Short mmCIF file of N, CA, C and O in Angstrom, two decimals:
data_model
loop_
_atom_site.label_atom_id
_atom_site.label_comp_id
_atom_site.label_asym_id
_atom_site.label_seq_id
_atom_site.Cartn_x
_atom_site.Cartn_y
_atom_site.Cartn_z
N MET A 632 15.22 -19.30 52.35
CA MET A 632 15.56 -20.60 52.74
C MET A 632 16.02 -21.58 51.93
O MET A 632 15.04 -21.69 51.22
N THR A 633 17.56 -22.13 52.05
CA THR A 633 17.65 -23.30 51.70
C THR A 633 17.27 -25.00 52.63
O THR A 633 17.43 -24.43 54.38
N ILE A 634 17.08 -26.04 52.01
CA ILE A 634 17.12 -26.93 52.96
C ILE A 634 17.32 -28.34 52.49
O ILE A 634 17.16 -28.30 51.25
N ARG A 635 18.07 -29.26 53.01
CA ARG A 635 19.15 -30.47 52.48
C ARG A 635 18.76 -31.66 53.73
O ARG A 635 19.08 -31.35 55.00
N PHE A 636 18.34 -32.29 53.22
CA PHE A 636 18.46 -34.00 53.81
C PHE A 636 19.41 -34.18 54.69
O PHE A 636 20.65 -33.99 54.33
N GLU A 637 19.47 -34.34 55.89
CA GLU A 637 20.47 -34.27 56.67
C GLU A 637 20.74 -35.95 57.46
O GLU A 637 21.59 -36.35 56.22
N ASN A 638 19.84 -36.63 57.00
CA ASN A 638 19.88 -38.14 57.68
C ASN A 638 18.50 -38.33 58.21
O ASN A 638 17.85 -38.21 57.95
N VAL A 639 18.89 -40.09 58.47
CA VAL A 639 17.36 -40.59 59.25
C VAL A 639 17.76 -40.95 60.52
O VAL A 639 19.19 -41.58 60.67
N GLY A 640 17.11 -41.27 61.11
CA GLY A 640 17.50 -41.72 62.78
C GLY A 640 16.79 -42.71 63.09
O GLY A 640 15.30 -42.48 62.90
N ILE A 641 17.89 -43.56 63.12
CA ILE A 641 17.53 -44.96 63.39
C ILE A 641 17.86 -45.61 65.11
O ILE A 641 18.50 -45.82 65.68
N ALA A 642 16.19 -45.78 65.76
CA ALA A 642 16.61 -46.24 67.37
C ALA A 642 17.38 -47.15 67.10
O ALA A 642 16.11 -48.43 66.78
N VAL A 643 17.83 -48.12 67.88
CA VAL A 643 18.52 -50.22 68.14
C VAL A 643 18.53 -49.84 69.11
O VAL A 643 19.26 -50.22 70.19
N ARG A 644 18.60 -51.78 69.49
CA ARG A 644 18.57 -52.11 70.35
C ARG A 644 20.07 -52.46 70.97
O ARG A 644 20.23 -52.11 71.54
N ASP A 645 20.70 -52.66 69.83
CA ASP A 645 22.13 -53.20 69.56
C ASP A 645 23.03 -52.84 68.79
O ASP A 645 22.65 -52.20 67.56
N LEU A 646 23.63 -51.35 69.31
CA LEU A 646 24.44 -50.53 67.92
C LEU A 646 24.93 -51.71 67.26
O LEU A 646 25.40 -51.24 66.23
N ASP A 647 25.97 -52.08 68.28
CA ASP A 647 27.32 -52.64 67.11
C ASP A 647 26.95 -53.10 66.19
O ASP A 647 27.12 -53.97 65.23
N ALA A 648 25.58 -54.22 66.87
CA ALA A 648 25.01 -54.89 65.53
C ALA A 648 24.46 -54.48 64.89
O ALA A 648 24.53 -54.80 63.70
N ALA A 649 23.78 -53.45 64.62
CA ALA A 649 23.24 -52.68 63.65
C ALA A 649 24.88 -52.13 63.05
O ALA A 649 23.91 -51.93 61.35
N VAL A 650 25.38 -51.34 63.53
CA VAL A 650 26.81 -50.95 62.76
C VAL A 650 26.98 -51.65 62.20
O VAL A 650 27.27 -51.82 61.19
N SER A 651 27.94 -53.91 62.66
CA SER A 651 28.19 -53.96 61.74
C SER A 651 26.77 -54.66 60.50
O SER A 651 27.42 -54.95 58.87
N PHE A 652 25.74 -54.62 60.67
CA PHE A 652 24.89 -54.95 59.16
C PHE A 652 24.95 -53.97 58.17
O PHE A 652 25.29 -53.89 57.45
N PHE A 653 24.85 -52.70 59.26
CA PHE A 653 24.87 -52.01 57.90
C PHE A 653 26.25 -50.93 57.14
O PHE A 653 26.47 -51.76 56.19
N THR A 654 27.99 -51.31 57.87
CA THR A 654 28.76 -51.36 57.44
C THR A 654 29.05 -52.94 56.44
O THR A 654 29.99 -52.94 55.51
N ALA A 655 28.33 -53.96 56.77
CA ALA A 655 28.59 -55.09 55.54
C ALA A 655 27.42 -54.64 54.02
O ALA A 655 28.64 -55.09 53.12
N LEU A 656 27.10 -54.05 54.57
CA LEU A 656 26.22 -54.16 53.05
C LEU A 656 26.79 -53.24 52.68
O LEU A 656 26.51 -52.98 51.22
N GLY A 657 27.79 -52.16 52.97
CA GLY A 657 29.01 -51.16 52.20
C GLY A 657 28.75 -49.65 53.13
O GLY A 657 29.58 -49.17 52.05
N LEU A 658 28.06 -48.78 53.50
CA LEU A 658 27.50 -48.21 54.38
C LEU A 658 29.15 -47.79 54.99
O LEU A 658 29.83 -48.68 55.25
N ALA A 659 29.95 -46.11 55.72
CA ALA A 659 31.15 -46.43 56.21
C ALA A 659 30.17 -45.60 57.22
O ALA A 659 29.84 -44.63 57.24
N VAL A 660 31.68 -45.73 58.90
CA VAL A 660 30.65 -45.52 59.38
C VAL A 660 32.04 -43.66 60.07
O VAL A 660 32.86 -44.14 59.48
N VAL A 661 30.76 -43.05 59.92
CA VAL A 661 31.46 -41.60 59.84
C VAL A 661 31.80 -41.22 61.56
O VAL A 661 33.36 -40.46 61.57
N GLY A 662 31.04 -41.39 62.24
CA GLY A 662 31.99 -41.11 63.74
C GLY A 662 30.98 -41.88 64.46
O GLY A 662 29.48 -42.03 64.35
N ARG A 663 31.30 -42.08 65.77
CA ARG A 663 30.56 -42.66 66.95
C ARG A 663 31.06 -41.71 68.11
O ARG A 663 31.75 -41.17 67.77
N ASP A 664 30.06 -42.14 69.22
CA ASP A 664 29.67 -40.81 70.20
C ASP A 664 29.05 -41.54 70.74
O ASP A 664 28.02 -42.00 71.25
N GLU A 665 28.61 -40.59 72.39
CA GLU A 665 27.92 -40.71 73.12
C GLU A 665 27.77 -39.52 73.51
O GLU A 665 28.50 -38.74 73.95
N VAL A 666 25.97 -39.44 74.22
CA VAL A 666 25.13 -37.70 73.84
C VAL A 666 24.68 -38.09 75.21
O VAL A 666 23.96 -38.78 76.10
N SER A 667 24.65 -36.60 76.24
CA SER A 667 24.16 -36.56 77.08
C SER A 667 24.28 -34.77 77.47
O SER A 667 25.18 -34.32 77.05
N GLY A 668 23.26 -34.90 78.50
CA GLY A 668 23.62 -33.45 78.95
C GLY A 668 22.05 -32.56 78.64
O GLY A 668 21.20 -33.07 77.88
N ASP A 669 22.52 -30.98 79.13
CA ASP A 669 21.43 -30.84 79.01
C ASP A 669 20.50 -29.73 77.58
O ASP A 669 20.08 -30.17 77.28
N TRP A 670 21.83 -30.34 76.70
CA TRP A 670 22.23 -30.14 75.00
C TRP A 670 21.06 -31.13 74.53
O TRP A 670 20.34 -30.49 74.14
N ALA A 671 21.66 -32.26 75.06
CA ALA A 671 20.50 -33.97 74.58
C ALA A 671 19.54 -33.37 74.95
O ALA A 671 18.78 -33.60 74.03
N ASP A 672 18.81 -32.97 75.86
CA ASP A 672 17.79 -33.23 76.99
C ASP A 672 16.78 -32.01 76.22
O ASP A 672 15.87 -32.35 76.03
N THR A 673 17.40 -31.29 75.63
CA THR A 673 16.60 -30.32 75.18
C THR A 673 16.08 -30.70 73.95
O THR A 673 14.77 -29.96 73.13
N ALA A 674 17.59 -30.51 73.03
CA ALA A 674 16.84 -31.39 71.64
C ALA A 674 16.23 -32.48 71.11
O ALA A 674 15.35 -32.25 70.15
N VAL A 675 16.32 -33.29 71.95
CA VAL A 675 15.42 -34.46 72.31
C VAL A 675 14.14 -34.84 72.92
O VAL A 675 12.85 -35.05 71.86
N GLY A 676 14.15 -33.96 73.74
CA GLY A 676 12.92 -33.53 74.38
C GLY A 676 12.52 -34.88 75.36
O GLY A 676 11.21 -35.07 75.58
N LEU A 677 14.21 -35.57 76.25
CA LEU A 677 14.24 -36.67 77.34
C LEU A 677 15.20 -35.35 78.20
O LEU A 677 15.98 -35.34 78.06
N ASP A 678 14.15 -35.98 79.11
CA ASP A 678 15.08 -35.04 80.25
C ASP A 678 15.95 -36.81 80.61
O ASP A 678 15.86 -37.51 80.70
N GLY A 679 17.02 -36.23 81.27
CA GLY A 679 18.34 -36.87 81.21
C GLY A 679 18.97 -37.95 80.05
O GLY A 679 19.27 -39.31 79.78
N ASN A 680 17.91 -37.53 79.11
CA ASN A 680 18.49 -38.90 77.89
C ASN A 680 20.18 -38.69 77.44
O ASN A 680 21.26 -37.60 77.71
N HIS A 681 20.41 -39.79 77.20
CA HIS A 681 21.71 -40.22 77.22
C HIS A 681 22.03 -41.83 76.13
O HIS A 681 21.55 -42.57 76.38
N ALA A 682 22.57 -41.42 75.19
CA ALA A 682 22.49 -42.76 73.46
C ALA A 682 23.63 -42.74 73.48
O ALA A 682 24.88 -41.28 73.35
N LYS A 683 24.12 -43.98 73.33
CA LYS A 683 25.58 -44.14 71.82
C LYS A 683 24.75 -44.22 70.42
O LYS A 683 23.76 -44.57 70.61
N ILE A 684 25.70 -43.59 70.10
CA ILE A 684 25.40 -42.46 68.52
C ILE A 684 26.28 -43.03 67.37
O ILE A 684 27.61 -43.48 68.28
N ALA A 685 26.14 -43.86 66.22
CA ALA A 685 26.89 -43.91 65.26
C ALA A 685 26.54 -42.62 63.84
O ALA A 685 24.95 -43.81 63.27
N MET A 686 26.98 -42.41 63.31
CA MET A 686 26.45 -41.91 62.00
C MET A 686 27.04 -42.65 60.80
O MET A 686 28.17 -42.88 60.78
N LEU A 687 26.16 -43.47 59.66
CA LEU A 687 26.60 -43.73 58.82
C LEU A 687 26.46 -43.15 57.37
O LEU A 687 25.39 -42.39 57.14
N GLN A 688 27.52 -43.75 56.61
CA GLN A 688 27.14 -42.87 54.45
C GLN A 688 27.29 -43.66 54.20
O GLN A 688 28.35 -44.82 53.86
N THR A 689 26.86 -43.74 53.00
CA THR A 689 26.56 -44.44 51.96
C THR A 689 27.99 -43.98 51.25
O THR A 689 28.54 -42.59 50.97
N PRO A 690 28.61 -44.75 50.27
CA PRO A 690 29.62 -44.42 49.79
C PRO A 690 29.67 -43.58 48.39
O PRO A 690 30.30 -42.67 48.48
N ASP A 691 28.94 -43.31 48.24
CA ASP A 691 28.63 -42.26 47.09
C ASP A 691 28.32 -40.91 47.75
O ASP A 691 28.87 -39.96 47.66
N GLY A 692 27.88 -40.98 49.62
CA GLY A 692 28.37 -40.15 49.60
C GLY A 692 27.28 -38.95 50.20
O GLY A 692 26.77 -38.27 51.34
N GLY A 693 25.61 -39.40 49.61
CA GLY A 693 24.52 -38.64 49.35
C GLY A 693 23.44 -38.99 50.40
O GLY A 693 22.76 -38.62 50.21
N GLY A 694 23.89 -40.47 51.39
CA GLY A 694 22.77 -40.92 51.99
C GLY A 694 23.30 -40.77 53.30
O GLY A 694 24.72 -42.02 53.94
N ARG A 695 22.47 -40.11 54.57
CA ARG A 695 22.80 -40.75 56.04
C ARG A 695 22.40 -41.99 56.72
O ARG A 695 21.43 -40.42 56.83
N ILE A 696 22.67 -42.27 57.71
CA ILE A 696 21.27 -43.04 58.67
C ILE A 696 22.45 -42.69 60.15
O ILE A 696 23.71 -42.65 59.80
N GLU A 697 21.54 -42.29 61.64
CA GLU A 697 22.52 -41.77 62.44
C GLU A 697 21.85 -42.82 63.21
O GLU A 697 20.43 -43.12 63.13
N LEU A 698 22.37 -44.56 63.47
CA LEU A 698 21.75 -44.95 64.64
C LEU A 698 21.44 -45.08 66.28
O LEU A 698 23.22 -44.58 66.26
N PHE A 699 21.06 -45.04 67.07
CA PHE A 699 21.30 -44.80 68.02
C PHE A 699 20.77 -45.51 69.48
O PHE A 699 19.73 -46.06 69.25
N GLU A 700 21.55 -45.94 70.19
CA GLU A 700 20.95 -46.89 71.29
C GLU A 700 21.33 -46.23 72.53
O GLU A 700 22.09 -45.35 73.28
N TYR A 701 20.16 -45.93 73.48
CA TYR A 701 19.49 -45.47 74.33
C TYR A 701 20.59 -46.15 75.66
O TYR A 701 20.45 -47.26 76.19
N VAL A 702 20.83 -45.39 76.60
CA VAL A 702 20.98 -46.41 77.73
C VAL A 702 19.90 -45.18 78.51
O VAL A 702 19.77 -46.16 79.95
N HIS A 703 20.18 -44.51 78.62
CA HIS A 703 19.03 -43.69 79.59
C HIS A 703 18.34 -42.11 78.26
O HIS A 703 18.38 -41.94 77.78
N PRO A 704 16.78 -42.61 78.78
CA PRO A 704 15.78 -43.22 79.57
C PRO A 704 16.15 -44.61 78.87
O PRO A 704 16.27 -44.69 77.75
N ASP A 705 15.54 -46.01 79.10
CA ASP A 705 15.68 -47.28 79.14
C ASP A 705 14.65 -47.12 77.58
O ASP A 705 13.53 -46.12 77.45
N ALA A 706 15.24 -47.89 76.43
CA ALA A 706 14.71 -48.07 75.13
C ALA A 706 13.46 -48.61 75.56
O ALA A 706 13.07 -49.65 76.55
N ILE A 707 12.05 -48.63 74.57
CA ILE A 707 11.08 -49.31 74.38
C ILE A 707 10.91 -49.97 73.77
O ILE A 707 10.85 -49.59 73.11
N GLU A 708 10.22 -50.88 73.72
CA GLU A 708 10.39 -51.75 72.64
C GLU A 708 8.95 -51.86 72.46
O GLU A 708 8.27 -51.46 72.88
N THR A 709 8.90 -51.89 70.88
CA THR A 709 7.93 -51.71 70.50
C THR A 709 7.10 -53.15 69.10
O THR A 709 8.78 -53.71 69.41
N ALA A 710 6.17 -53.31 68.74
CA ALA A 710 6.03 -54.52 68.20
C ALA A 710 7.05 -53.77 66.64
O ALA A 710 6.60 -52.82 66.09
N PRO A 711 7.24 -54.96 65.45
CA PRO A 711 7.86 -54.67 64.07
C PRO A 711 6.80 -53.90 63.24
O PRO A 711 5.93 -53.95 63.39
N THR A 712 6.95 -52.69 62.94
CA THR A 712 6.88 -51.72 61.92
C THR A 712 5.50 -52.57 60.83
O THR A 712 7.15 -53.76 60.28
N LEU A 713 4.65 -52.49 60.38
CA LEU A 713 4.50 -53.10 58.86
C LEU A 713 4.60 -51.65 58.27
O LEU A 713 4.44 -51.26 58.02
N PRO A 714 4.67 -53.07 56.26
CA PRO A 714 4.46 -51.65 56.20
C PRO A 714 3.39 -51.00 55.15
O PRO A 714 3.76 -49.56 54.49
N ASN A 715 2.13 -51.01 56.26
CA ASN A 715 1.33 -49.69 55.47
C ASN A 715 1.10 -49.82 56.57
O ASN A 715 0.00 -48.91 57.37
N GLU A 716 1.54 -49.56 57.99
CA GLU A 716 1.38 -48.34 59.11
C GLU A 716 1.08 -47.19 58.48
O GLU A 716 2.95 -47.03 58.43
N ILE A 717 1.19 -46.02 59.01
CA ILE A 717 0.72 -44.85 59.23
C ILE A 717 2.65 -44.43 59.37
O ILE A 717 2.77 -45.12 60.37
N GLY A 718 3.46 -43.55 58.70
CA GLY A 718 4.12 -43.35 59.77
C GLY A 718 5.69 -43.40 59.28
O GLY A 718 5.21 -44.47 57.76
N MET A 719 6.74 -42.81 59.65
CA MET A 719 8.07 -43.61 58.83
C MET A 719 8.36 -45.17 59.26
O MET A 719 8.20 -45.80 60.51
N HIS A 720 8.67 -46.00 58.31
CA HIS A 720 8.83 -48.05 58.58
C HIS A 720 10.08 -48.29 57.63
O HIS A 720 9.80 -49.12 58.28
N ARG A 721 11.09 -47.63 56.84
CA ARG A 721 11.65 -48.12 56.45
C ARG A 721 12.90 -47.49 55.43
O ARG A 721 12.55 -46.81 55.57
N VAL A 722 14.00 -47.86 55.55
CA VAL A 722 15.17 -47.23 55.02
C VAL A 722 15.67 -48.24 53.40
O VAL A 722 15.44 -49.57 53.81
N ALA A 723 15.76 -47.61 52.54
CA ALA A 723 15.52 -48.00 51.23
C ALA A 723 17.37 -47.92 51.15
O ALA A 723 17.97 -46.72 50.69
N PHE A 724 18.16 -48.90 50.25
CA PHE A 724 19.53 -48.25 50.03
C PHE A 724 19.15 -49.48 47.75
O PHE A 724 18.44 -50.22 48.16
N GLN A 725 19.97 -48.23 47.24
CA GLN A 725 19.80 -49.40 45.90
C GLN A 725 21.21 -50.14 46.00
O GLN A 725 21.74 -48.97 46.37
N VAL A 726 21.61 -51.52 45.56
CA VAL A 726 22.75 -52.00 45.27
C VAL A 726 22.66 -52.34 43.99
O VAL A 726 22.00 -52.13 43.59
N ASP A 727 24.57 -52.38 43.61
CA ASP A 727 24.72 -52.85 42.65
C ASP A 727 24.12 -54.78 42.06
O ASP A 727 24.59 -55.16 40.47
N ASP A 728 24.34 -54.82 43.42
CA ASP A 728 24.17 -56.47 43.44
C ASP A 728 23.22 -57.24 44.11
O ASP A 728 23.63 -57.49 45.52
N LEU A 729 21.72 -57.87 44.51
CA LEU A 729 20.96 -57.80 45.27
C LEU A 729 21.03 -58.85 45.66
O LEU A 729 21.35 -59.75 47.02
N ASP A 730 21.57 -60.00 44.56
CA ASP A 730 21.84 -61.64 45.40
C ASP A 730 23.12 -60.97 46.41
O ASP A 730 23.07 -61.81 46.98
N GLN A 731 24.17 -60.92 46.10
CA GLN A 731 25.37 -60.36 47.12
C GLN A 731 24.53 -59.66 48.62
O GLN A 731 24.90 -60.08 48.98
N ALA A 732 24.15 -58.58 48.14
CA ALA A 732 22.88 -57.76 49.30
C ALA A 732 22.54 -59.28 50.23
O ALA A 732 22.85 -58.94 51.84
N LEU A 733 21.75 -59.74 49.66
CA LEU A 733 20.76 -60.71 50.50
C LEU A 733 22.43 -61.80 51.31
O LEU A 733 21.74 -62.00 52.02
N ALA A 734 23.00 -62.29 50.51
CA ALA A 734 24.17 -63.38 51.06
C ALA A 734 24.57 -62.50 52.75
O ALA A 734 24.27 -62.88 53.71
N ILE A 735 25.07 -60.95 52.39
CA ILE A 735 24.74 -60.30 52.99
C ILE A 735 24.64 -60.22 54.40
O ILE A 735 24.33 -60.44 55.33
N ALA A 736 23.01 -59.39 53.95
CA ALA A 736 22.22 -59.53 55.38
C ALA A 736 21.95 -61.21 55.83
O ALA A 736 21.84 -61.61 57.15
N ALA A 737 22.02 -62.09 54.89
CA ALA A 737 21.99 -63.58 55.58
C ALA A 737 22.50 -64.35 56.78
O ALA A 737 22.69 -64.74 57.52
N GLN A 738 24.22 -63.26 56.41
CA GLN A 738 24.84 -63.55 57.68
C GLN A 738 24.67 -63.06 58.98
O GLN A 738 25.53 -63.45 59.92
N HIS A 739 23.59 -62.41 59.02
CA HIS A 739 23.19 -60.90 60.87
C HIS A 739 21.73 -61.57 60.72
O HIS A 739 21.84 -60.93 61.44
N GLY A 740 21.77 -62.87 59.63
CA GLY A 740 20.24 -63.19 60.13
C GLY A 740 18.73 -63.20 59.71
O GLY A 740 17.65 -62.96 60.61
N CYS A 741 18.96 -62.12 58.52
CA CYS A 741 18.25 -61.17 58.27
C CYS A 741 17.84 -61.35 56.57
O CYS A 741 18.49 -61.93 56.00
N HIS A 742 16.71 -61.53 56.31
CA HIS A 742 15.95 -62.69 54.76
C HIS A 742 15.26 -61.72 53.99
O HIS A 742 13.82 -61.31 55.65
N PRO A 743 14.15 -61.75 53.50
CA PRO A 743 12.74 -61.07 52.47
C PRO A 743 11.94 -61.27 53.11
O PRO A 743 11.80 -62.63 53.82
N LEU A 744 10.85 -60.42 53.57
CA LEU A 744 10.10 -61.12 54.44
C LEU A 744 8.98 -62.38 53.58
O LEU A 744 8.43 -63.12 53.73
N ARG A 745 9.11 -61.89 51.79
CA ARG A 745 7.96 -62.63 51.08
C ARG A 745 9.40 -62.77 50.94
O ARG A 745 9.57 -64.50 49.72
N GLY A 746 9.94 -62.16 49.77
CA GLY A 746 10.83 -62.52 48.06
C GLY A 746 11.25 -61.31 47.72
O GLY A 746 10.97 -60.37 48.22
N VAL A 747 11.73 -61.78 46.31
CA VAL A 747 12.14 -60.81 45.80
C VAL A 747 11.22 -60.43 44.59
O VAL A 747 11.52 -61.52 43.80
N ALA A 748 10.43 -58.87 44.37
CA ALA A 748 9.62 -58.91 42.89
C ALA A 748 10.73 -58.60 41.99
O ALA A 748 12.08 -58.02 42.10
N ASP A 749 10.30 -58.28 40.89
CA ASP A 749 10.20 -57.62 39.48
C ASP A 749 9.56 -56.34 38.87
O ASP A 749 8.68 -57.04 38.93
N TYR A 750 10.14 -54.68 39.53
CA TYR A 750 9.30 -54.04 39.74
C TYR A 750 9.42 -53.71 37.47
O TYR A 750 10.36 -53.07 37.78
N GLN A 751 8.62 -54.07 36.78
CA GLN A 751 8.27 -53.82 35.70
C GLN A 751 9.74 -54.09 34.64
O GLN A 751 10.03 -53.00 33.96
N GLY A 752 10.41 -54.74 35.26
CA GLY A 752 12.48 -55.38 34.22
C GLY A 752 13.28 -53.61 34.90
O GLY A 752 14.27 -53.76 34.11
N ILE A 753 12.60 -52.89 36.03
CA ILE A 753 12.85 -51.89 36.47
C ILE A 753 14.14 -51.98 37.23
O ILE A 753 15.17 -51.63 36.76
N TYR A 754 13.56 -52.58 38.63
CA TYR A 754 14.02 -52.91 39.06
C TYR A 754 13.60 -54.23 40.44
O TYR A 754 13.13 -55.11 40.22
N ARG A 755 14.98 -55.12 40.86
CA ARG A 755 13.98 -55.85 41.51
C ARG A 755 14.97 -55.76 43.12
O ARG A 755 15.21 -55.07 43.14
N LEU A 756 13.64 -55.78 43.84
CA LEU A 756 13.70 -55.37 45.38
C LEU A 756 13.02 -56.09 46.30
O LEU A 756 12.55 -56.99 46.01
N THR A 757 13.59 -56.08 46.82
CA THR A 757 13.14 -56.59 48.74
C THR A 757 12.90 -55.88 49.61
O THR A 757 13.72 -55.11 50.31
N TYR A 758 11.96 -56.54 50.24
CA TYR A 758 11.77 -55.55 51.85
C TYR A 758 12.68 -57.21 53.01
O TYR A 758 11.87 -57.47 52.64
N LEU A 759 13.36 -56.89 53.97
CA LEU A 759 13.87 -57.26 54.78
C LEU A 759 13.77 -56.84 56.25
O LEU A 759 13.22 -55.40 56.20
N ARG A 760 13.90 -58.24 57.12
CA ARG A 760 13.69 -57.28 59.08
C ARG A 760 14.87 -56.84 59.21
O ARG A 760 16.02 -58.17 59.20
N GLY A 761 16.06 -55.80 59.45
CA GLY A 761 17.50 -55.93 59.96
C GLY A 761 17.90 -55.79 61.43
O GLY A 761 16.51 -56.19 61.90
N PRO A 762 18.22 -55.16 61.91
CA PRO A 762 18.36 -55.27 63.61
C PRO A 762 17.71 -54.61 64.25
O PRO A 762 17.60 -53.53 63.08
N SER A 763 17.35 -55.06 65.68
CA SER A 763 15.44 -54.50 65.90
C SER A 763 14.81 -54.57 64.89
O SER A 763 13.52 -53.25 65.54
N GLY A 764 14.41 -55.01 64.16
CA GLY A 764 13.11 -55.26 63.33
C GLY A 764 13.33 -54.21 62.04
O GLY A 764 12.02 -54.51 61.94
N ILE A 765 14.41 -53.25 62.05
CA ILE A 765 14.24 -52.40 61.28
C ILE A 765 13.89 -53.10 59.92
O ILE A 765 14.32 -54.01 59.18
N LEU A 766 12.97 -52.43 58.70
CA LEU A 766 12.16 -52.92 57.45
C LEU A 766 13.54 -52.29 56.79
O LEU A 766 13.75 -50.53 56.29
N VAL A 767 13.98 -52.73 56.28
CA VAL A 767 14.85 -52.17 54.97
C VAL A 767 14.94 -52.61 52.91
O VAL A 767 14.44 -54.23 53.52
N MET A 768 14.91 -52.01 52.92
CA MET A 768 14.23 -51.83 51.01
C MET A 768 15.28 -52.46 50.32
O MET A 768 16.67 -51.25 50.60
N LEU A 769 16.01 -52.83 49.34
CA LEU A 769 17.32 -53.21 48.73
C LEU A 769 16.51 -53.12 47.23
O LEU A 769 16.16 -53.86 47.10
N ALA A 770 17.24 -52.66 46.72
CA ALA A 770 17.13 -52.21 45.18
C ALA A 770 17.65 -52.81 44.24
O ALA A 770 18.95 -51.86 44.54
N GLU A 771 17.86 -53.43 43.70
CA GLU A 771 18.43 -53.50 42.17
C GLU A 771 18.32 -52.76 41.23
O GLU A 771 16.74 -53.51 40.12
N ASP A 772 18.78 -52.01 40.02
CA ASP A 772 18.84 -51.04 39.09
C ASP A 772 18.74 -52.00 38.02
O ASP A 772 20.11 -52.96 37.33
N LEU A 773 17.51 -52.56 36.96
CA LEU A 773 18.45 -54.01 35.93
C LEU A 773 18.12 -52.95 34.54
O LEU A 773 17.90 -53.66 34.06
N THR A 774 17.91 -51.29 34.77
CA THR A 774 17.91 -50.93 33.14
C THR A 774 19.57 -50.67 33.05
O THR A 774 20.03 -50.34 31.65
N GLY A 775 20.26 -50.56 33.85
CA GLY A 775 21.72 -50.23 33.30
C GLY A 775 22.44 -49.24 33.41
O GLY A 775 23.03 -48.81 33.96
N ARG A 776 20.82 -47.98 34.40
CA ARG A 776 21.99 -46.98 34.72
C ARG A 776 22.66 -46.15 35.23
O ARG A 776 23.25 -46.63 36.45
#
């Protein structure tokens, strides 16, 4: 058996706002659609499943995120995930200019949780809250690799 990573799925409050944020950071929209019907109910495990979706990809083609906004059933608001909670809680991107990435994020009202850290002179990195409270880690490789 072979296995290959496909994508990370993230439910969002406002699909257009989330797409705007991630495309401003440099991801490209691969496609957008609305999904519903028996196949979607079966795959997701929700009766009457209906969602607007967008698939985005990193410029190198190595990573994808699928964003989805539920039309039905109604989306359920939850408290924003904290970094130390069990379960999936963040999406991470390596950027070549952290300051530029943070300036772009700020244009979307997104700022570091605490500040920018230096990890042993290898990475400058930070966590911020993106659209719908998504935790996003941005990291700049300082080694020149």
